[in-house]
């Protein structure tokens, strides 16, 4: 396997325009479902007071989405490659919009919980479908830039989506963010209908098989398991750190609650630019090389953040911003590599299973991170540094492990 970037002939301008419109539509889909997931967490104070529920019951609202996303990804993996990609994307995205509208209309805690499960079912499949379409529609030599653009949606959700949603909630109530996401989803749905091409090349021979056969094909391939292991390693170290950043920095580093938005705003603005930079460098220097370089660089802010003493705000923002830039940055070449691990005929199923395993990895890692920390009698967090060392170990393993992947770098399947 070569880690060097491949050369390609000049690309016609009309093709580049169509490809850009496709990628911006996919990024917008990513943006809406990421904001839908993220906005629940800061709405906690309003919802616990309104519905008279405990913190644990509110936590179920958050975790129900991830659990539903993981389970739906696993189930859908058996049939997703039997459908043309554009039709599947539009149907799933329409279901997501309806589920999000149900969240805003929910009159009780039970109704909201059911709506969050439904949103997770569709949202989990959406993430895998977006990545699959990038893999199908964009040649391998340009896939790093494509992933960088599509994944910049996470930065936009941090910088604009969540703060705007919280402003709406404070002004018009907790329902309004979900209504706004639904309205935005309808606009994006039309844009996707116009810009996403028909992708049928993966369907040859798939519809004649029993649904379980496709899942068996995915799980029987050793190279897929190497890719799944890499995917889970990418998330294991970082998600033992991320859920506790606010707790640690406000308890141990001197950050006030009013200053917390600065951390995410600075990180979001920086990654908005660096995600696309990593994409260009990934295609120019090679995906394996860039994955290794960014992963090693990410260790520095992970260790610094988890061992940080009381520091001035500019120093803290420098560390946290570097954390977001490099930790999220390694996902750009990482996901470009993962889309090339399966053959096109099983790419949708593979990415659905991968999404389910990623959800599990995030949940387990967050739980392990919580076990590592405790509170002193003074209220300070202790043991957070262990999460940093765990991140170092997982990084060293995956930097070696990525060289074991076998890649399928053929161009996109035929359209019709």
PDB file of N, CA and C in Angstrom, residues 73-74 76-81 209 211-228 341-355 357:
ATOM      1  N   UNK A  73     -27.697   1.933  12.804  1.00  0.00           N
ATOM      2  CA  UNK A  73     -26.606   1.737  11.857  1.00  0.00           C
ATOM      3  C   UNK A  73     -26.308   0.275  11.624  1.00  0.00           C
ATOM      4  N   UNK A  74     -26.361  -0.502  12.688  1.00  0.00           N
ATOM      5  CA  UNK A  74     -26.088  -1.936  12.565  1.00  0.00           C
ATOM      6  C   UNK A  74     -27.190  -2.635  11.767  1.00  0.00           C
ATOM      7  N   UNK A  76     -29.409  -1.224   9.608  1.00  0.00           N
ATOM      8  CA  UNK A  76     -29.492  -0.713   8.240  1.00  0.00           C
ATOM      9  C   UNK A  76     -28.352  -1.243   7.376  1.00  0.00           C
ATOM     10  N   UNK A  77     -27.242  -1.629   8.008  1.00  0.00           N
ATOM     11  CA  UNK A  77     -26.100  -2.125   7.239  1.00  0.00           C
ATOM     12  C   UNK A  77     -26.469  -3.331   6.379  1.00  0.00           C
ATOM     13  N   UNK A  78     -27.520  -4.056   6.752  1.00  0.00           N
ATOM     14  CA  UNK A  78     -27.908  -5.252   6.001  1.00  0.00           C
ATOM     15  C   UNK A  78     -28.612  -4.926   4.693  1.00  0.00           C
ATOM     16  N   UNK A  79     -29.165  -3.704   4.575  1.00  0.00           N
ATOM     17  CA  UNK A  79     -29.979  -3.397   3.390  1.00  0.00           C
ATOM     18  C   UNK A  79     -29.563  -2.122   2.665  1.00  0.00           C
ATOM     19  N   UNK A  80     -28.709  -1.309   3.244  1.00  0.00           N
ATOM     20  CA  UNK A  80     -28.444   0.019   2.684  1.00  0.00           C
ATOM     21  C   UNK A  80     -27.875  -0.043   1.276  1.00  0.00           C
ATOM     22  N   UNK A  81     -27.066  -1.068   0.969  1.00  0.00           N
ATOM     23  CA  UNK A  81     -26.461  -1.158  -0.360  1.00  0.00           C
ATOM     24  C   UNK A  81     -27.425  -1.697  -1.414  1.00  0.00           C
ATOM     25  N   UNK A 209     -29.424 -10.868  -3.151  1.00  0.00           N
ATOM     26  CA  UNK A 209     -28.959 -11.557  -1.951  1.00  0.00           C
ATOM     27  C   UNK A 209     -29.924 -11.330  -0.788  1.00  0.00           C
ATOM     28  N   UNK A 211     -30.837 -10.060   2.875  1.00  0.00           N
ATOM     29  CA  UNK A 211     -30.237  -8.927   3.578  1.00  0.00           C
ATOM     30  C   UNK A 211     -29.079  -9.314   4.504  1.00  0.00           C
ATOM     31  N   UNK A 212     -29.189 -10.429   5.207  1.00  0.00           N
ATOM     32  CA  UNK A 212     -28.137 -10.803   6.153  1.00  0.00           C
ATOM     33  C   UNK A 212     -26.825 -11.112   5.441  1.00  0.00           C
ATOM     34  N   UNK A 213     -26.903 -11.444   4.153  1.00  0.00           N
ATOM     35  CA  UNK A 213     -25.692 -11.776   3.401  1.00  0.00           C
ATOM     36  C   UNK A 213     -24.756 -10.582   3.321  1.00  0.00           C
ATOM     37  N   UNK A 214     -25.314  -9.391   3.145  1.00  0.00           N
ATOM     38  CA  UNK A 214     -24.484  -8.193   3.030  1.00  0.00           C
ATOM     39  C   UNK A 214     -23.734  -7.931   4.333  1.00  0.00           C
ATOM     40  N   UNK A 215     -24.420  -8.094   5.451  1.00  0.00           N
ATOM     41  CA  UNK A 215     -23.757  -7.908   6.738  1.00  0.00           C
ATOM     42  C   UNK A 215     -22.674  -8.957   6.943  1.00  0.00           C
ATOM     43  N   UNK A 216     -22.960 -10.190   6.548  1.00  0.00           N
ATOM     44  CA  UNK A 216     -21.952 -11.243   6.664  1.00  0.00           C
ATOM     45  C   UNK A 216     -20.721 -10.931   5.812  1.00  0.00           C
ATOM     46  N   UNK A 217     -20.950 -10.383   4.604  1.00  0.00           N
ATOM     47  CA  UNK A 217     -19.817 -10.009   3.755  1.00  0.00           C
ATOM     48  C   UNK A 217     -18.940  -8.963   4.430  1.00  0.00           C
ATOM     49  N   UNK A 218     -19.581  -8.006   5.072  1.00  0.00           N
ATOM     50  CA  UNK A 218     -18.815  -6.952   5.756  1.00  0.00           C
ATOM     51  C   UNK A 218     -18.025  -7.526   6.929  1.00  0.00           C
ATOM     52  N   UNK A 219     -18.673  -8.356   7.731  1.00  0.00           N
ATOM     53  CA  UNK A 219     -18.038  -8.862   8.950  1.00  0.00           C
ATOM     54  C   UNK A 219     -17.033  -9.974   8.675  1.00  0.00           C
ATOM     55  N   UNK A 220     -17.115 -10.605   7.509  1.00  0.00           N
ATOM     56  CA  UNK A 220     -16.203 -11.722   7.207  1.00  0.00           C
ATOM     57  C   UNK A 220     -14.859 -11.263   6.659  1.00  0.00           C
ATOM     58  N   UNK A 221     -14.745  -9.997   6.294  1.00  0.00           N
ATOM     59  CA  UNK A 221     -13.510  -9.503   5.678  1.00  0.00           C
ATOM     60  C   UNK A 221     -12.532  -9.000   6.747  1.00  0.00           C
ATOM     61  N   UNK A 222     -11.354  -9.628   6.889  1.00  0.00           N
ATOM     62  CA  UNK A 222     -10.388  -9.197   7.917  1.00  0.00           C
ATOM     63  C   UNK A 222      -9.963  -7.740   7.779  1.00  0.00           C
ATOM     64  N   UNK A 223      -9.855  -7.258   6.543  1.00  0.00           N
ATOM     65  CA  UNK A 223      -9.444  -5.863   6.345  1.00  0.00           C
ATOM     66  C   UNK A 223     -10.466  -4.890   6.926  1.00  0.00           C
ATOM     67  N   UNK A 224     -11.754  -5.275   6.886  1.00  0.00           N
ATOM     68  CA  UNK A 224     -12.784  -4.422   7.481  1.00  0.00           C
ATOM     69  C   UNK A 224     -12.583  -4.314   8.983  1.00  0.00           C
ATOM     70  N   UNK A 225     -12.221  -5.392   9.625  1.00  0.00           N
ATOM     71  CA  UNK A 225     -12.004  -5.356  11.071  1.00  0.00           C
ATOM     72  C   UNK A 225     -10.774  -4.533  11.429  1.00  0.00           C
ATOM     73  N   UNK A 226      -9.773  -4.548  10.558  1.00  0.00           N
ATOM     74  CA  UNK A 226      -8.623  -3.658  10.789  1.00  0.00           C
ATOM     75  C   UNK A 226      -9.063  -2.203  10.710  1.00  0.00           C
ATOM     76  N   UNK A 227      -9.947  -1.908   9.747  1.00  0.00           N
ATOM     77  CA  UNK A 227     -10.459  -0.548   9.619  1.00  0.00           C
ATOM     78  C   UNK A 227     -11.351  -0.173  10.807  1.00  0.00           C
ATOM     79  N   UNK A 228     -12.208  -1.091  11.248  1.00  0.00           N
ATOM     80  CA  UNK A 228     -13.056  -0.820  12.413  1.00  0.00           C
ATOM     81  C   UNK A 228     -12.200  -0.536  13.654  1.00  0.00           C
ATOM     82  N   UNK A 341     -11.427   1.460   2.575  1.00  0.00           N
ATOM     83  CA  UNK A 341     -11.181   0.109   3.096  1.00  0.00           C
ATOM     84  C   UNK A 341     -12.108  -0.927   2.487  1.00  0.00           C
ATOM     85  N   UNK A 342     -13.407  -0.636   2.264  1.00  0.00           N
ATOM     86  CA  UNK A 342     -14.292  -1.645   1.654  1.00  0.00           C
ATOM     87  C   UNK A 342     -14.341  -1.495   0.137  1.00  0.00           C
ATOM     88  N   UNK A 343     -14.817  -2.520  -0.523  1.00  0.00           N
ATOM     89  CA  UNK A 343     -15.145  -2.409  -1.933  1.00  0.00           C
ATOM     90  C   UNK A 343     -16.422  -1.581  -2.079  1.00  0.00           C
ATOM     91  N   UNK A 344     -16.599  -0.883  -3.229  1.00  0.00           N
ATOM     92  CA  UNK A 344     -17.790  -0.040  -3.398  1.00  0.00           C
ATOM     93  C   UNK A 344     -19.108  -0.772  -3.181  1.00  0.00           C
ATOM     94  N   UNK A 345     -19.175  -2.064  -3.510  1.00  0.00           N
ATOM     95  CA  UNK A 345     -20.433  -2.801  -3.400  1.00  0.00           C
ATOM     96  C   UNK A 345     -20.894  -2.997  -1.969  1.00  0.00           C
ATOM     97  N   UNK A 346     -19.999  -2.840  -0.997  1.00  0.00           N
ATOM     98  CA  UNK A 346     -20.380  -2.990   0.416  1.00  0.00           C
ATOM     99  C   UNK A 346     -20.065  -1.737   1.220  1.00  0.00           C
ATOM    100  N   UNK A 347     -19.759  -0.625   0.526  1.00  0.00           N
ATOM    101  CA  UNK A 347     -19.328   0.572   1.242  1.00  0.00           C
ATOM    102  C   UNK A 347     -20.409   1.102   2.168  1.00  0.00           C
ATOM    103  N   UNK A 348     -21.665   1.126   1.720  1.00  0.00           N
ATOM    104  CA  UNK A 348     -22.743   1.620   2.578  1.00  0.00           C
ATOM    105  C   UNK A 348     -22.909   0.776   3.826  1.00  0.00           C
ATOM    106  N   UNK A 349     -22.892  -0.541   3.663  1.00  0.00           N
ATOM    107  CA  UNK A 349     -23.006  -1.437   4.811  1.00  0.00           C
ATOM    108  C   UNK A 349     -21.812  -1.269   5.747  1.00  0.00           C
ATOM    109  N   UNK A 350     -20.636  -1.183   5.157  1.00  0.00           N
ATOM    110  CA  UNK A 350     -19.425  -1.009   5.965  1.00  0.00           C
ATOM    111  C   UNK A 350     -19.502   0.272   6.794  1.00  0.00           C
ATOM    112  N   UNK A 351     -19.864   1.402   6.168  1.00  0.00           N
ATOM    113  CA  UNK A 351     -19.907   2.666   6.887  1.00  0.00           C
ATOM    114  C   UNK A 351     -21.007   2.664   7.944  1.00  0.00           C
ATOM    115  N   UNK A 352     -22.102   1.935   7.708  1.00  0.00           N
ATOM    116  CA  UNK A 352     -23.161   1.844   8.716  1.00  0.00           C
ATOM    117  C   UNK A 352     -22.677   1.076   9.940  1.00  0.00           C
ATOM    118  N   UNK A 353     -22.009  -0.051   9.721  1.00  0.00           N
ATOM    119  CA  UNK A 353     -21.438  -0.804  10.838  1.00  0.00           C
ATOM    120  C   UNK A 353     -20.384   0.041  11.540  1.00  0.00           C
ATOM    121  N   UNK A 354     -19.558   0.738  10.760  1.00  0.00           N
ATOM    122  CA  UNK A 354     -18.532   1.589  11.351  1.00  0.00           C
ATOM    123  C   UNK A 354     -19.148   2.668  12.236  1.00  0.00           C
ATOM    124  N   UNK A 355     -20.256   3.268  11.775  1.00  0.00           N
ATOM    125  CA  UNK A 355     -20.931   4.272  12.588  1.00  0.00           C
ATOM    126  C   UNK A 355     -21.448   3.703  13.903  1.00  0.00           C
ATOM    127  N   UNK A 357     -20.176   1.131  15.526  1.00  0.00           N
ATOM    128  CA  UNK A 357     -19.014   0.873  16.385  1.00  0.00           C
ATOM    129  C   UNK A 357     -18.427   2.168  16.918  1.00  0.00           C
TER     130      UNK A 357
END
